[in-house]
Coordinates of C-alpha atoms in Angstrom, one line a residue:
V326 CA 92.5 132.0 105.3
F327 CA 88.9 133.0 105.1
G328 CA 87.8 136.7 104.8
Y329 CA 84.4 138.1 106.0
S330 CA 82.9 141.5 105.2
K331 CA 80.1 143.5 107.0
F332 CA 78.6 146.9 106.5
R333 CA 79.3 149.6 109.1
S334 CA 75.5 150.2 109.5
A335 CA 75.1 146.7 110.8
F336 CA 77.3 147.4 113.8
G337 CA 74.8 149.6 115.5
R338 CA 75.2 153.1 117.2
W339 CA 78.7 154.6 117.4
P340 CA 79.9 154.4 121.1
S341 CA 80.7 157.7 123.0
F342 CA 83.2 157.5 125.9
H343 CA 83.8 160.3 128.6
D344 CA 85.4 160.7 132.1
K345 CA 83.4 160.2 135.3
E346 CA 84.4 160.4 139.0
S347 CA 84.6 157.1 141.0
E348 CA 81.6 155.9 143.0
T349 CA 81.5 153.3 145.8
L350 CA 78.9 150.7 145.1
I351 CA 79.5 148.3 148.1
D352 CA 81.9 148.2 151.1
I353 CA 82.7 144.8 152.8
P354 CA 84.9 145.1 155.9
P355 CA 87.4 142.2 156.7
D356 CA 86.3 139.3 158.9
H357 CA 89.1 138.4 161.3
N358 CA 87.5 135.1 162.2
L359 CA 88.1 133.8 158.7
S360 CA 91.9 134.1 159.1
K361 CA 91.8 131.3 161.7
L362 CA 90.6 128.9 159.0
F363 CA 93.4 129.7 156.7
Q364 CA 95.8 126.8 156.0
R365 CA 99.2 127.4 154.4
R366 CA 100.1 125.1 151.6
F367 CA 103.7 124.2 150.9
Q368 CA 105.1 124.7 147.5
I369 CA 105.5 121.6 145.4
D370 CA 107.6 121.5 142.2
R371 CA 106.7 118.9 139.6
E372 CA 108.1 118.3 136.1
I373 CA 105.5 117.4 133.5
D374 CA 106.5 116.2 130.0
A375 CA 103.9 116.0 127.4
C376 CA 105.5 113.0 125.6
S377 CA 108.2 110.5 126.3
P378 CA 111.5 110.8 124.4
M379 CA 111.6 108.6 121.3
S380 CA 114.0 107.8 118.5
A381 CA 113.4 106.5 115.0
K382 CA 115.6 103.8 113.5
E383 CA 115.4 101.9 110.3
I384 CA 117.0 98.6 109.1
N385 CA 116.8 96.4 106.1
T386 CA 116.4 92.6 106.6
T387 CA 116.8 89.9 104.0
H388 CA 113.6 88.4 102.7
I389 CA 113.1 84.7 103.5
K390 CA 111.0 82.5 101.2
N391 CA 109.0 79.8 102.9
T392 CA 107.8 76.7 101.1
T393 CA 105.4 74.0 102.4
F394 CA 105.5 70.5 101.1
G395 CA 104.5 67.1 102.5
I396 CA 105.5 63.5 102.2
N397 CA 103.8 60.1 102.8
H398 CA 105.5 58.3 105.7
M399 CA 104.5 55.3 107.8
E400 CA 105.6 54.9 111.4
G401 CA 109.2 53.7 111.3
G402 CA 109.2 53.5 107.5
W403 CA 107.5 50.1 107.5
P404 CA 105.8 48.9 104.3
K405 CA 102.0 49.0 104.1
D406 CA 101.6 45.3 104.4
I407 CA 103.6 45.3 107.7
S408 CA 101.9 46.4 110.9
Y409 CA 104.6 48.1 113.1
L410 CA 102.5 47.2 116.2
D411 CA 102.8 43.5 115.6
Q412 CA 106.1 42.3 117.0
D413 CA 106.1 39.0 115.0
Q414 CA 105.8 40.8 111.7
T415 CA 108.5 43.3 112.4
V416 CA 110.9 40.7 113.6
R417 CA 110.4 38.6 110.4
Y418 CA 110.8 41.7 108.2
R419 CA 114.1 42.6 110.0
K420 CA 115.5 39.1 109.6
K421 CA 114.6 39.2 105.9
A422 CA 116.3 42.6 105.4
E423 CA 119.4 41.5 107.2
R424 CA 119.9 38.6 104.8
E425 CA 120.0 40.9 101.7
E426 CA 123.3 41.6 100.0
S427 CA 122.9 45.4 100.1
Y428 CA 122.3 45.4 103.8
I429 CA 125.9 45.7 105.0
P430 CA 127.0 48.4 102.5
T431 CA 123.9 50.4 103.2
M432 CA 124.5 50.2 107.0
N433 CA 128.2 51.2 106.5
N434 CA 127.1 54.4 104.6
L435 CA 124.5 55.2 107.2
C436 CA 126.8 54.7 110.1
K437 CA 129.3 57.3 108.8
S438 CA 126.6 60.0 108.7
M439 CA 125.1 59.0 112.0
E440 CA 128.6 59.1 113.6
E441 CA 129.1 62.7 112.4
C442 CA 125.7 63.7 113.9
I443 CA 126.5 62.1 117.2
Q444 CA 129.9 63.8 117.4
Q445 CA 128.2 67.1 116.6
N446 CA 125.6 66.6 119.3
N447 CA 128.3 65.8 121.8
S448 CA 130.2 69.0 121.0
I449 CA 127.1 71.3 120.8
D450 CA 124.0 70.6 122.9
I451 CA 121.2 71.4 120.4
Y452 CA 118.5 70.7 123.0
V453 CA 119.6 73.2 125.6
R454 CA 116.8 75.4 126.9
Y455 CA 117.7 79.1 127.3
F456 CA 115.9 81.4 129.7
A457 CA 114.0 78.6 131.3
K458 CA 114.3 77.4 134.8
E459 CA 114.3 73.7 135.5
P460 CA 111.2 72.5 137.4
L461 CA 111.8 71.5 141.0
L462 CA 109.9 69.0 143.0
E463 CA 109.1 71.7 145.6
Y464 CA 107.4 73.8 143.0
H465 CA 103.6 73.9 143.4
P466 CA 101.9 74.7 140.1
E467 CA 98.8 76.8 140.0
V468 CA 96.4 74.5 138.2
S469 CA 93.2 75.9 136.7
A470 CA 90.5 74.8 134.4
S471 CA 87.6 76.4 132.6
V472 CA 84.6 75.2 130.6
A473 CA 85.4 76.0 127.0
Y474 CA 82.3 74.4 125.4
N475 CA 79.0 72.9 126.5
L476 CA 77.2 70.4 124.2
R477 CA 73.6 69.6 125.0
D478 CA 71.5 66.7 123.9
P479 CA 69.7 67.9 120.8
S480 CA 66.7 65.6 121.4
G481 CA 65.8 67.6 124.5
L482 CA 65.1 64.4 126.4
G483 CA 68.0 64.7 128.9
R484 CA 69.5 61.3 128.2
G485 CA 72.7 60.6 130.1
V486 CA 76.1 60.6 128.4
S487 CA 77.3 57.0 128.6
C488 CA 80.5 57.3 126.5
L489 CA 82.8 60.0 125.0
T490 CA 85.5 59.5 122.5
F491 CA 87.8 62.1 120.8
H492 CA 88.5 61.8 117.1
P493 CA 91.9 60.0 116.6
N494 CA 93.2 62.4 113.9
E495 CA 91.5 65.7 114.6
G496 CA 92.0 65.6 118.4
S497 CA 90.0 68.1 120.3
E498 CA 88.2 69.5 117.2
K499 CA 85.8 66.6 116.9
I500 CA 84.2 64.3 119.5
G501 CA 81.7 61.5 119.5
V502 CA 79.0 61.6 122.2
V503 CA 76.8 58.5 123.0
H504 CA 73.5 59.2 124.8
C505 CA 71.7 56.3 126.6
D506 CA 69.1 56.3 129.4
L507 CA 68.8 52.8 130.8
D508 CA 65.7 53.7 132.9
F509 CA 62.8 52.7 130.7
E510 CA 64.5 54.1 127.6
E511 CA 62.3 52.2 125.1
I512 CA 59.0 53.2 126.7
L513 CA 59.5 56.8 127.9
K514 CA 62.3 58.0 125.7
P515 CA 62.3 56.2 122.4
C516 CA 65.3 58.1 121.0
Y517 CA 68.3 56.2 120.0
E518 CA 70.4 58.8 118.3
S519 CA 74.1 59.5 119.1
Y520 CA 76.1 62.4 117.7
I521 CA 79.4 63.5 116.3
W522 CA 80.1 67.1 117.2
R523 CA 82.4 69.7 115.7
V524 CA 83.5 71.4 119.0
E525 CA 83.7 74.8 117.4
N526 CA 80.0 74.6 116.6
P527 CA 78.3 73.6 119.9
F528 CA 74.7 74.3 118.6
Q529 CA 74.4 71.7 115.8
P530 CA 76.0 68.3 115.6
E531 CA 78.0 67.6 112.5
Q532 CA 76.6 64.1 112.1
I533 CA 73.9 62.0 113.7
L534 CA 74.2 58.2 114.1
Y535 CA 71.0 56.1 114.0
P536 CA 71.5 52.7 115.7
T537 CA 68.6 50.2 116.0
S538 CA 69.0 50.2 119.8
P539 CA 70.5 52.7 122.2
M540 CA 74.3 52.6 122.2
L541 CA 76.3 52.4 125.4
T542 CA 79.8 52.7 123.9
M543 CA 81.4 53.9 120.7
Q544 CA 85.0 53.8 119.4
Y545 CA 86.8 55.1 116.3
N546 CA 88.9 52.6 114.3
Y547 CA 92.6 53.3 114.8
K548 CA 93.4 52.9 111.1
D549 CA 90.4 54.4 109.4
S550 CA 88.6 57.1 111.5
N551 CA 85.6 56.8 109.2
L552 CA 84.8 53.4 110.6
I553 CA 83.0 53.4 114.0
A554 CA 81.9 50.4 116.2
G555 CA 79.2 50.8 118.8
G556 CA 77.9 48.4 121.5
Q557 CA 74.1 48.5 121.7
H558 CA 71.7 47.9 124.5
N559 CA 70.2 44.8 122.9
G560 CA 73.7 43.1 122.9
Q561 CA 74.5 43.6 119.2
V562 CA 77.6 45.4 117.9
A563 CA 76.9 47.9 115.1
F564 CA 79.5 49.0 112.6
F565 CA 79.2 52.4 110.9
D566 CA 80.9 53.9 107.8
I567 CA 80.1 57.6 108.2
R568 CA 81.2 58.3 104.6
K569 CA 78.4 56.2 103.3
S570 CA 75.5 56.5 105.7
S571 CA 74.6 57.5 109.3
K572 CA 73.0 54.1 109.7
P573 CA 74.9 51.0 110.5
I574 CA 76.3 49.1 107.5
S575 CA 76.4 45.8 109.4
F576 CA 75.4 44.1 112.6
T577 CA 76.4 41.1 114.6
E578 CA 73.9 38.2 114.5
K579 CA 71.5 38.2 117.5
S580 CA 71.9 34.5 118.0
I581 CA 75.6 34.8 118.7
S582 CA 75.7 38.3 120.3
H583 CA 75.6 39.3 123.9
T584 CA 72.3 38.6 125.8
E585 CA 72.7 41.8 127.8
P586 CA 73.9 45.4 127.0
V587 CA 77.4 45.8 125.7
N588 CA 79.3 47.9 128.3
S589 CA 82.7 48.2 126.7
L590 CA 84.3 47.9 123.2
I591 CA 87.9 48.1 122.0
W592 CA 89.5 47.9 118.6
I593 CA 92.4 45.4 118.3
Q594 CA 95.7 46.4 116.7
S595 CA 95.7 43.9 113.9
K596 CA 97.1 43.7 110.3
T597 CA 93.6 44.2 108.8
G598 CA 92.3 46.7 111.4
F599 CA 88.8 45.2 111.3
E600 CA 88.9 43.3 114.6
C601 CA 87.4 44.3 118.0
F602 CA 86.2 42.7 121.2
T603 CA 83.4 43.5 123.6
C604 CA 82.2 42.6 127.1
S605 CA 78.8 42.5 128.7
T606 CA 77.1 41.8 132.0
D607 CA 76.1 38.4 130.6
G608 CA 79.6 37.2 131.6
Q609 CA 81.1 36.9 128.2
V610 CA 84.0 38.5 126.3
L611 CA 83.5 38.2 122.5
W612 CA 85.9 38.9 119.6
W613 CA 84.5 40.1 116.2
D614 CA 85.8 40.6 112.7
M615 CA 83.9 43.1 110.5
R616 CA 84.5 40.9 107.4
N617 CA 82.5 38.0 108.9
L618 CA 79.8 38.9 111.5
N619 CA 78.0 35.5 111.2
E620 CA 80.2 34.2 114.0
H621 CA 82.5 35.6 116.6
A622 CA 86.2 35.0 116.2
D623 CA 86.8 34.0 119.8
Q624 CA 84.9 33.7 123.1
M625 CA 85.8 33.7 126.8
C626 CA 83.7 33.2 129.9
I627 CA 84.5 35.4 132.9
D628 CA 84.4 32.6 135.4
S629 CA 86.6 33.0 138.5
T630 CA 86.7 29.2 139.0
R631 CA 88.2 28.8 135.5
N632 CA 85.7 26.1 134.7
N633 CA 84.1 28.1 131.8
D634 CA 80.7 28.0 133.5
I635 CA 78.5 30.8 132.2
N636 CA 76.0 30.3 135.1
I637 CA 78.4 31.6 137.7
A638 CA 80.3 34.1 135.5
E639 CA 80.8 37.7 136.5
G640 CA 79.4 40.5 134.5
G641 CA 81.9 42.5 132.4
I642 CA 81.9 46.3 132.8
S643 CA 85.2 47.6 131.4
L644 CA 88.0 46.4 129.1
E645 CA 91.7 47.3 128.7
Y646 CA 94.0 46.4 125.8
S647 CA 97.5 47.6 125.0
P648 CA 99.2 47.2 121.6
T649 CA 102.5 46.7 123.4
V650 CA 101.2 43.3 124.7
P651 CA 98.9 42.2 121.9
T652 CA 98.0 38.8 123.3
K653 CA 97.0 40.1 126.8
F654 CA 93.9 42.0 127.9
M655 CA 92.1 42.9 131.1
V656 CA 88.5 42.8 132.2
G657 CA 86.8 44.7 135.1
T658 CA 83.7 43.1 136.5
E659 CA 80.6 44.4 138.4
Q660 CA 81.7 42.3 141.4
G661 CA 84.8 44.6 141.8
N662 CA 87.4 42.2 140.4
V663 CA 89.9 42.7 137.6
Y664 CA 91.1 39.7 135.6
S665 CA 94.3 39.6 133.6
C666 CA 93.7 37.3 130.6
T667 CA 95.5 36.0 127.6
R668 CA 94.3 34.7 124.2
R669 CA 97.1 32.2 123.7
A670 CA 95.9 29.6 126.1
K671 CA 95.5 26.0 125.2
N672 CA 92.1 25.6 126.9
P673 CA 89.5 28.1 128.1
G674 CA 90.3 27.6 131.7
E675 CA 93.9 28.9 131.2
K676 CA 92.8 32.2 129.7
I677 CA 92.2 33.8 133.1
G678 CA 95.4 34.6 134.9
Q679 CA 95.9 37.0 137.9
V680 CA 93.0 38.4 139.8
F681 CA 93.1 42.0 141.3
S682 CA 90.4 42.5 143.9
E683 CA 90.0 45.7 145.9
H684 CA 86.7 47.4 144.9
L685 CA 83.4 46.7 146.5
G686 CA 81.3 47.5 143.4
P687 CA 81.6 47.6 139.6
V688 CA 84.9 48.6 138.1
Y689 CA 83.8 51.5 135.8
L690 CA 87.3 52.3 134.4
L691 CA 90.3 50.1 133.7
E692 CA 93.2 51.8 131.9
R693 CA 96.9 51.3 131.6
N694 CA 99.5 54.1 132.0
F695 CA 100.7 55.4 128.7
Y696 CA 104.4 55.2 129.7
L697 CA 104.6 52.2 132.1
Y698 CA 102.3 49.5 130.6
K699 CA 102.5 47.3 133.7
I700 CA 100.9 50.1 135.8
F701 CA 97.1 50.5 135.4
L702 CA 94.3 52.6 137.0
T703 CA 91.0 51.2 138.3
V704 CA 88.0 53.3 139.3
G705 CA 85.0 52.0 141.4
D706 CA 82.8 52.5 144.4
Y707 CA 84.3 55.4 146.4
H708 CA 88.0 55.4 145.4
A709 CA 90.5 54.8 142.7
D710 CA 93.6 52.5 142.8
I711 CA 96.9 52.3 141.0
W712 CA 98.1 48.7 140.4
S713 CA 101.1 46.9 139.1
E714 CA 100.8 43.5 137.3
D715 CA 103.7 42.2 139.4
F716 CA 101.8 42.6 142.7
P717 CA 98.1 41.4 142.4
H718 CA 97.6 41.1 146.1
S719 CA 97.4 44.8 146.9
A720 CA 97.3 48.1 145.1
L721 CA 100.4 50.3 145.0
W722 CA 98.5 53.4 145.8
K723 CA 94.9 54.3 146.7
T724 CA 93.0 57.6 146.8
P725 CA 91.2 58.4 150.1
M726 CA 87.6 57.4 150.4
Y727 CA 85.3 60.1 148.8
N728 CA 81.9 61.0 150.1
S729 CA 80.3 60.3 146.7
H730 CA 80.8 57.5 144.1
V731 CA 83.7 57.8 141.7
L732 CA 82.2 56.9 138.2
H733 CA 84.9 57.4 135.7
G734 CA 88.4 58.7 135.1
G735 CA 91.5 58.5 132.8
W736 CA 95.3 59.0 132.6
S737 CA 96.8 62.1 131.0
P738 CA 98.6 61.1 127.8
P739 CA 101.5 63.6 127.9
R740 CA 102.1 63.2 131.7
P741 CA 102.5 59.8 133.4
A742 CA 101.8 61.0 137.0
V743 CA 98.5 62.9 136.2
F744 CA 95.0 61.4 136.1
F745 CA 91.5 62.6 136.3
L746 CA 88.4 61.4 138.2
S747 CA 84.7 62.3 137.7
K748 CA 82.3 61.8 140.6
A749 CA 78.6 61.5 141.4
D750 CA 78.5 65.0 143.0
G751 CA 79.3 66.7 139.7
T752 CA 83.0 67.3 140.6
V753 CA 86.1 66.6 138.5
D754 CA 89.3 66.0 140.4
V755 CA 92.8 66.5 138.9
W756 CA 95.5 64.3 140.6
D757 CA 99.1 65.1 140.1
L758 CA 101.2 62.6 142.0
M759 CA 104.4 64.4 141.2
Y760 CA 103.5 67.2 143.6
K761 CA 100.7 65.8 145.9
Q762 CA 99.8 62.3 146.9
K763 CA 97.3 62.8 149.7
G764 CA 94.6 64.7 147.8
P765 CA 93.7 66.1 144.3
E766 CA 95.7 69.0 142.9
Y767 CA 92.6 70.7 141.7
S768 CA 88.8 70.2 141.8
I769 CA 86.2 71.9 139.7
K770 CA 82.4 71.7 140.3
L771 CA 80.5 71.4 137.0
C772 CA 77.0 70.6 138.1
D773 CA 74.9 68.8 140.8
E774 CA 74.4 65.7 138.8
R775 CA 76.3 62.5 138.3
L776 CA 79.2 62.6 135.8
F777 CA 79.0 59.2 134.0
S778 CA 81.8 59.5 131.5
L779 CA 85.2 61.2 130.9
A780 CA 87.6 61.3 128.0
V781 CA 91.0 62.9 127.7
E782 CA 92.3 64.4 124.5
E783 CA 95.6 63.1 123.1
K784 CA 97.5 66.3 124.0
G785 CA 95.9 66.5 127.5
E786 CA 94.8 70.1 127.1
F787 CA 91.1 69.3 126.7
I788 CA 88.9 67.0 128.8
A789 CA 85.3 65.9 128.0
V790 CA 82.9 65.1 130.8
G791 CA 79.4 63.7 130.3
S792 CA 76.6 64.3 132.9
E793 CA 73.4 62.5 133.8
S794 CA 71.2 65.1 132.2
G795 CA 72.9 64.8 128.8
D796 CA 75.3 67.8 128.9
T797 CA 78.9 67.4 127.7
Y798 CA 81.4 69.8 129.2
I799 CA 84.6 70.4 127.3
L800 CA 87.2 71.6 129.9
Q801 CA 90.4 73.4 128.9
M802 CA 93.2 72.8 131.4
S803 CA 96.0 75.1 132.2
S804 CA 99.5 74.5 130.9
E805 CA 100.7 73.1 134.3
V806 CA 98.4 70.0 133.7
F807 CA 99.4 68.9 130.2
E808 CA 103.0 70.2 129.7
P809 CA 105.4 67.3 130.5
Q810 CA 108.1 67.8 133.1
N811 CA 111.7 66.7 132.5
T812 CA 112.0 64.5 135.7
E813 CA 108.4 63.3 135.8
K814 CA 108.8 59.9 134.2
N815 CA 111.8 59.0 136.3
F816 CA 110.0 60.2 139.4
F817 CA 106.9 58.2 138.7
L818 CA 109.0 55.1 137.9
F819 CA 110.8 55.6 141.2
M820 CA 107.6 56.0 143.1
T821 CA 106.1 52.8 141.7
E822 CA 109.2 50.8 142.3
R823 CA 109.4 52.0 145.9
E824 CA 105.8 51.1 146.5
A825 CA 106.3 47.7 144.8
R826 CA 109.3 47.0 147.1
R827 CA 107.1 47.9 150.1
E828 CA 104.3 45.6 149.0
K829 CA 106.7 42.8 148.4
F830 CA 108.3 43.3 151.8
L831 CA 104.8 43.2 153.5
S832 CA 103.7 40.2 151.6
D833 CA 106.9 38.3 152.4
K834 CA 106.4 39.2 156.1
E835 CA 102.9 37.9 156.1
K836 CA 104.1 34.7 154.4
D837 CA 106.7 34.3 157.1
K838 CA 104.2 34.7 159.9
K839 CA 101.9 32.1 158.4
V840 CA 104.8 29.7 158.0
V841 CA 105.9 30.2 161.6
K842 CA 102.3 29.7 162.9
A843 CA 102.0 26.5 160.8
Q844 CA 105.4 25.2 162.1
M845 CA 104.4 26.0 165.7
A846 CA 101.1 24.2 165.3
A847 CA 102.8 21.2 163.7
A848 CA 105.5 21.1 166.4
A849 CA 102.9 21.3 169.2
S850 CA 100.8 18.5 167.7
T851 CA 103.9 16.2 167.3
L852 CA 105.6 17.1 170.6
F853 CA 102.8 16.2 173.0
S854 CA 100.2 13.5 172.8
E855 CA 96.6 14.0 174.1
K856 CA 97.4 12.3 177.4
E857 CA 100.5 14.5 177.9
K858 CA 98.5 17.6 177.2
E859 CA 95.9 16.6 179.8
E860 CA 98.6 15.9 182.4
I861 CA 100.2 19.3 181.7
S862 CA 96.9 21.1 182.2
E863 CA 96.3 19.2 185.5
L864 CA 99.8 20.2 186.7
L865 CA 99.2 23.8 185.9
N866 CA 95.9 23.8 187.8
Q867 CA 97.5 22.2 190.8
T868 CA 100.4 24.7 190.8
T869 CA 98.0 27.6 190.6
D870 CA 96.0 26.3 193.6
I871 CA 99.1 25.8 195.7
F872 CA 100.3 29.3 194.8
Y873 CA 97.1 31.0 196.0
E874 CA 97.0 28.9 199.2
T875 CA 100.6 30.0 200.0
I876 CA 99.6 33.7 199.5
K877 CA 96.6 33.3 201.9
D878 CA 98.9 31.7 204.6
E879 CA 101.4 34.5 204.3
K880 CA 98.6 37.1 204.7
K881 CA 97.4 35.4 207.9
K882 CA 100.9 35.4 209.4
L883 CA 101.4 39.1 208.5
T884 CA 98.0 40.2 210.0
Q885 CA 98.9 38.4 213.3
Q886 CA 102.3 40.0 213.5
S887 CA 101.5 43.6 212.5
P888 CA 98.0 45.0 211.8
Q889 CA 99.3 48.2 210.1
L890 CA 101.4 46.2 207.7
S891 CA 98.3 44.1 206.8
K892 CA 96.3 47.3 205.9
V893 CA 99.0 48.5 203.6
L894 CA 99.3 45.0 202.0
L895 CA 95.6 44.8 201.5
H896 CA 95.5 48.3 199.9
W897 CA 98.2 47.4 197.5
H898 CA 96.5 44.1 196.6
C899 CA 93.2 45.9 195.8
N900 CA 94.9 48.5 193.4
H901 CA 97.2 46.1 191.5
Q902 CA 96.8 42.9 189.6
L903 CA 99.1 40.0 190.3
S904 CA 100.1 37.9 187.3
V905 CA 102.0 34.6 187.5
K906 CA 103.7 32.9 184.5
I907 CA 104.7 29.3 184.8
V908 CA 107.3 28.1 182.3
I909 CA 107.7 24.4 181.7

């Protein structure tokens, strides 16, 4: 409470009030025309509450202590000297463990606890999903994508992005970007740097790699992500250890390297983890070991005649290797062929096996499905194909022909029926064969330039696309693209088996037709001699002449007997064709 005081003299003169008679100042008569404009409003009752009813409740909960700890664990519990991806080593280790005396008692103890867990799982379904509807095949997902990050070429020269590779351990957080401009790069744009980016910082690369020649491809080592191998434009393979330096620690010798640019490079799943192999347009596939770069570990010539002739060899563009089949690999050439090869051949001519031919131009991408290793994807010219190793004569499934070149693509790691394509018109297509087979599920326009490269992150949520001007777009896909469906694997397997049966039926039908034609030709050649064939042709000619003479005689007789009938007969003869078949 605040009190204020003021002197009486400050209020001014004392007021004086007195009575006075009323006086009319103004008189406004009523206007009857205004009553016509009057509109009566109906009464409306509304209840208004200033605040919603609320109640206060309190409850005490028990405090939970969380602890975090880690353990060192190899895949499958294998020792360090055993590579779990090498089938021969794992089989030998199993046989050695089974011969030990403690093997049987240990297995008996483990079987008891395992049996209890199985019985518990049978009685209680611990994997049941509450409040979630099972996806149906008729459901059409609303796929969407957005550009999360944009990485530009720091050199400012606008060099095209020739290769993209995500970090094997850090996933979408780190990515390697290879820039190479094959159009007069050494004269007009003498900049050879490639970059490793931290995606969260798109303004400054985390590390710069300085090769001696522009790189076309780069791959992280699967065992040690600090080791990087890059294929250069001069044909050499450079090896980097980013812990030591941004420059290569070793090179392959020029005398034994490729004579043309290295287009593709893949690390091999080996015990040491230091082996890789490359391909080039010089027609060679070379194997390398980082411990000895003075010579290549193995060599193969991409010769379709299997004569190991380098002069007629096809140029290699893309490679494919799967650890599930460590002795096999595949090569895509610039002539549009895909060769299935093996390293366990007795002579060089036997290294090349089946040939898959469908494309009219270079095969830019060759990649196996992550779930069905016999199914692989090829990208070239104006379409993409899905193949099976069991049917090399025709692709199981083909995309429709695009109006622009398809330059790259890739499978989605978490979903077997989803793959991506990048095109020359700056568009990226998302194909989901589970819901749609005649067209892409979603398309996004990134720019008006060619998209040379594409890489998919391990979880499938992020996709990296490289353009001709040197920009790298990191796309974040919606959950409908990368979340696996319960029935997707079985559906994709059923679809491939169905198409395989169809291709087998068509190929068998074509073989039967060829056999029947060959048998008919052989039977005709053995049934009649040359003289008999001439006599049969003369007999046919004589029979034809006699037939037409008989028709002419009959016409003359009819015209003599009835002129009206002759007109009708002539009219019918002019509007119809008469065919005669003579069977011997």
